[in-house]
XYZ file of C-alpha atoms in Angstrom:
297
model
C -85.632 -30.257 25.177
C -84.543 -32.643 27.927
C -82.947 -34.957 25.362
C -81.052 -32.086 23.717
C -79.799 -30.859 27.088
C -78.611 -34.328 28.048
C -76.784 -34.677 24.716
C -75.064 -31.337 25.170
C -73.925 -32.212 28.683
C -72.566 -35.551 27.465
C -70.565 -33.836 24.720
C -69.066 -31.388 27.169
C -68.139 -34.167 29.611
C -66.461 -36.083 26.804
C -64.616 -33.014 25.620
C -66.453 -33.048 22.268
C -67.643 -29.738 20.824
C -71.291 -29.408 19.951
C -72.661 -26.559 17.855
C -72.331 -23.316 19.772
C -70.751 -25.043 22.766
C -67.308 -25.037 24.296
C -65.365 -28.230 24.821
C -64.254 -28.858 28.389
C -61.168 -31.005 28.901
C -59.870 -32.269 32.251
C -56.077 -32.176 32.417
C -53.573 -34.170 34.489
C -54.052 -31.873 37.484
C -57.817 -32.467 37.345
C -58.348 -28.919 36.109
C -61.215 -28.236 33.697
C -59.876 -26.472 30.609
C -62.500 -24.858 28.394
C -61.805 -24.270 24.708
C -64.293 -22.748 22.308
C -62.628 -24.548 19.391
C -59.538 -26.691 18.742
C -56.552 -24.394 19.386
C -54.753 -23.146 16.304
C -51.919 -21.386 18.132
C -50.247 -23.671 20.673
C -47.146 -23.034 22.778
C -45.563 -26.244 24.086
C -43.484 -26.136 27.246
C -42.930 -29.915 27.069
C -40.486 -31.524 24.599
C -42.519 -34.729 24.392
C -45.699 -32.754 23.692
C -43.955 -30.915 20.867
C -42.908 -34.265 19.419
C -46.399 -35.729 19.796
C -48.090 -32.783 18.090
C -45.754 -33.002 15.118
C -46.393 -36.757 14.921
C -50.144 -36.036 14.864
C -49.750 -33.689 11.919
C -50.443 -30.683 14.136
C -47.026 -29.095 13.751
C -48.535 -26.095 11.972
C -50.607 -25.416 15.098
C -47.438 -24.910 17.147
C -46.278 -21.303 17.366
C -43.691 -21.615 20.161
C -41.697 -24.073 22.242
C -38.898 -24.334 24.797
C -35.218 -24.489 23.942
C -35.333 -28.203 24.817
C -37.915 -28.964 22.109
C -35.458 -30.321 19.543
C -37.350 -33.134 17.810
C -38.363 -33.460 15.061
C -35.880 -31.159 13.305
C -38.727 -28.823 12.317
C -39.284 -28.120 16.030
C -35.972 -26.290 16.141
C -37.394 -23.608 13.881
C -40.148 -22.673 16.336
C -39.843 -19.394 18.272
C -38.291 -20.062 21.688
C -39.953 -19.091 24.957
C -37.169 -20.168 27.317
C -37.110 -23.073 29.773
C -40.044 -25.375 30.494
C -40.023 -24.549 34.225
C -39.310 -20.818 33.907
C -40.591 -19.687 30.507
C -40.687 -16.077 29.437
C -44.265 -14.910 29.912
C -43.502 -11.928 27.715
C -42.339 -14.191 24.875
C -45.457 -16.327 25.248
C -47.755 -13.296 25.222
C -46.150 -11.961 22.028
C -46.998 -15.228 20.261
C -50.694 -14.788 21.181
C -51.425 -18.504 21.698
C -54.871 -19.835 22.480
C -53.331 -22.745 24.457
C -50.164 -23.402 26.444
C -49.295 -27.020 27.321
C -47.213 -27.629 30.462
C -45.812 -30.629 32.375
C -47.220 -31.183 35.852
C -43.801 -31.228 37.510
C -43.107 -27.753 36.110
C -46.608 -26.304 36.304
C -46.488 -24.434 39.598
C -49.705 -22.732 40.748
C -47.962 -19.381 40.300
C -46.994 -20.133 36.677
C -50.480 -21.381 35.835
C -52.021 -18.288 37.393
C -49.726 -15.983 35.422
C -50.535 -17.721 32.130
C -54.265 -17.622 32.791
C -53.975 -13.961 33.787
C -52.957 -13.361 30.162
C -56.326 -14.866 29.157
C -54.572 -17.944 27.726
C -55.824 -21.469 28.389
C -53.311 -23.823 30.040
C -53.433 -27.616 29.763
C -51.227 -29.817 31.979
C -49.913 -33.291 31.086
C -48.201 -35.849 33.334
C -47.506 -39.207 31.657
C -45.359 -41.199 34.097
C -45.270 -44.504 32.227
C -46.072 -46.244 28.970
C -49.802 -46.427 29.676
C -49.839 -42.764 30.617
C -48.005 -41.862 27.418
C -50.524 -43.705 25.262
C -53.376 -41.981 27.102
C -51.719 -38.569 26.773
C -51.371 -38.999 23.004
C -55.105 -39.655 22.756
C -55.951 -36.739 25.065
C -53.772 -34.249 23.212
C -55.210 -35.405 19.914
C -58.679 -34.608 21.151
C -57.673 -31.235 22.522
C -56.050 -30.048 19.268
C -58.684 -31.535 16.974
C -56.589 -34.486 15.786
C -58.460 -37.323 17.493
C -58.315 -39.783 14.582
C -54.571 -39.301 14.071
C -54.037 -39.632 17.821
C -55.937 -42.903 17.954
C -53.751 -44.312 15.177
C -50.523 -43.111 16.792
C -51.490 -44.339 20.264
C -52.596 -47.744 18.980
C -49.411 -48.114 16.946
C -47.214 -47.293 19.937
C -49.123 -49.686 22.186
C -48.875 -52.484 19.628
C -45.114 -52.013 19.239
C -44.573 -52.053 23.017
C -46.822 -55.090 23.461
C -44.918 -56.960 20.740
C -41.577 -56.135 22.346
C -42.909 -57.186 25.745
C -44.122 -60.514 24.375
C -40.932 -61.367 22.497
C -38.720 -60.310 25.414
C -40.071 -63.019 27.695
C -37.983 -65.668 25.923
C -34.758 -65.018 27.832
C -33.536 -64.848 31.405
C -34.073 -61.407 32.951
C -30.867 -59.482 33.605
C -30.558 -57.330 36.722
C -30.210 -53.810 35.371
C -29.257 -50.415 36.744
C -30.193 -47.403 34.626
C -28.135 -44.291 35.375
C -29.863 -41.074 34.419
C -26.725 -39.197 35.449
C -23.294 -40.378 36.583
C -21.979 -37.287 38.375
C -23.732 -37.440 40.768
C -25.057 -40.961 40.280
C -28.799 -40.562 39.757
C -30.659 -43.785 39.005
C -34.149 -44.651 37.778
C -36.298 -46.401 40.336
C -39.758 -47.989 40.314
C -42.615 -45.812 39.172
C -40.607 -44.141 36.426
C -40.998 -44.268 32.676
C -37.562 -45.877 32.430
C -38.528 -48.606 34.896
C -41.629 -49.288 32.807
C -39.474 -49.654 29.688
C -36.982 -51.915 31.461
C -39.773 -54.284 32.417
C -41.343 -54.200 28.950
C -37.961 -55.032 27.407
C -37.412 -58.001 29.721
C -35.240 -56.815 32.612
C -35.377 -56.551 36.377
C -34.596 -53.149 37.891
C -32.125 -53.435 40.802
C -33.414 -50.178 42.312
C -35.933 -50.801 45.063
C -38.981 -48.691 45.851
C -38.032 -45.711 47.983
C -39.121 -42.203 48.923
C -38.028 -40.758 45.553
C -38.354 -42.183 42.071
C -34.918 -40.998 40.945
C -32.627 -41.481 43.959
C -29.010 -40.373 44.131
C -26.725 -43.295 44.978
C -23.343 -43.487 46.608
C -20.581 -46.042 46.175
C -22.020 -48.403 48.793
C -25.402 -48.703 47.081
C -23.809 -49.186 43.658
C -21.454 -51.935 44.836
C -24.200 -53.665 46.781
C -26.517 -53.743 43.756
C -23.771 -55.041 41.417
C -26.024 -55.217 38.316
C -25.559 -57.531 35.363
C -25.965 -54.571 33.022
C -25.386 -50.900 33.693
C -27.046 -48.518 31.241
C -26.052 -44.887 30.874
C -28.050 -42.015 29.497
C -25.070 -39.951 28.440
C -25.182 -36.189 28.778
C -22.457 -33.630 28.018
C -19.831 -33.587 30.770
C -20.904 -36.965 32.172
C -18.895 -40.189 32.280
C -19.213 -42.578 29.343
C -18.981 -46.383 29.513
C -15.178 -46.536 29.357
C -14.723 -43.953 32.101
C -17.283 -45.615 34.347
C -15.753 -49.079 33.902
C -12.350 -47.624 34.762
C -13.819 -45.998 37.875
C -15.664 -49.150 39.013
C -13.656 -52.160 37.742
C -14.994 -54.328 40.568
C -18.552 -54.221 39.212
C -19.852 -57.329 37.425
C -21.043 -55.117 34.559
C -17.548 -53.672 34.175
C -15.850 -57.080 34.177
C -18.309 -58.394 31.574
C -18.180 -55.156 29.561
C -21.902 -54.694 30.009
C -21.826 -50.936 30.560
C -23.771 -49.524 27.620
C -25.591 -46.409 26.479
C -29.081 -45.702 25.171
C -30.279 -42.544 23.456
C -31.662 -40.416 26.287
C -34.674 -39.061 24.392
C -35.846 -42.576 23.496
C -36.372 -43.503 27.148
C -37.025 -40.209 28.897
C -39.462 -38.420 26.589
C -42.953 -39.927 26.852
C -43.816 -39.851 23.175
C -43.840 -41.943 19.983
C -40.117 -42.780 20.133
C -40.576 -44.864 23.285
C -40.886 -47.838 20.947
C -37.323 -47.159 19.777
C -36.155 -47.080 23.385
C -37.926 -50.314 24.273
C -36.486 -52.026 21.193
C -32.949 -50.811 21.943
C -33.213 -52.087 25.518
C -34.650 -55.427 24.386
C -31.714 -55.926 22.026
C -29.229 -55.169 24.824
C -30.892 -57.694 27.118
C -31.146 -60.357 24.412
C -27.454 -59.929 23.618
C -26.588 -60.330 27.307
C -28.764 -63.433 27.629
C -27.196 -65.007 24.552
C -23.676 -64.270 25.850
C -24.598 -65.835 29.186
C -26.210 -68.860 27.517
C -29.514 -67.955 29.164
C -31.665 -67.416 26.113
C -34.523 -69.864 25.793
C -34.485 -72.126 22.735
């Protein structure tokens, strides 16, 4: 009896279902989330989670998503429940999910309480970097009953990033500024997913550690940093490379025509396509190093 009890407790702690037992998962907010079985009706309030679940082969377990959940194309056919920070509780309730997945920066105590008041389990994710993304893939795979697929996907992503990191050490590191927005100028600082990707791809981030991870810069900070490369994550209504170079011709990056763009989703959504983002950045930095004659033989 003692041995059976110990085994059951171990399974619960690991989040593995034993016969007649619930699985208990601990989410990113250190909340225990109890599920009697892998959820078959999931509402995702996180674009990267939607992408991950499709990549795991769990797309048929998704019954709803936010209007920002646009990848893969099949995600666009899911019923919409509004924004990730202010979803429609009525729309969620109509879908009768057995799990809602939220991002920690949008999962207010009030929202969590309202979801749980509908007798729906809520699981919170918060991957802030590459390592966190790999871990989140594995965790979500366990939660939705796709552990083997998650292990393959996580290992594949880690291998791709590690390979890019290794091959990107062969050139001189450019000083890079990544602009999340240009109007106002919002930049990616240390402790962000983008900063993690910049380092993996072989660059040095000119943004220093500060009170916020995505600070808003003025002209003085931009001119003082004077990066070798300025990368834009272009959004509708924002300046593109040509407009920014015309606005700031005195910048080194403007003079050298090193103001470039990267697909926003590849570097801002912590999911499988991070490898595409890291590769795109690595190619930009290698091209710069070659042009500067700073690539190692």
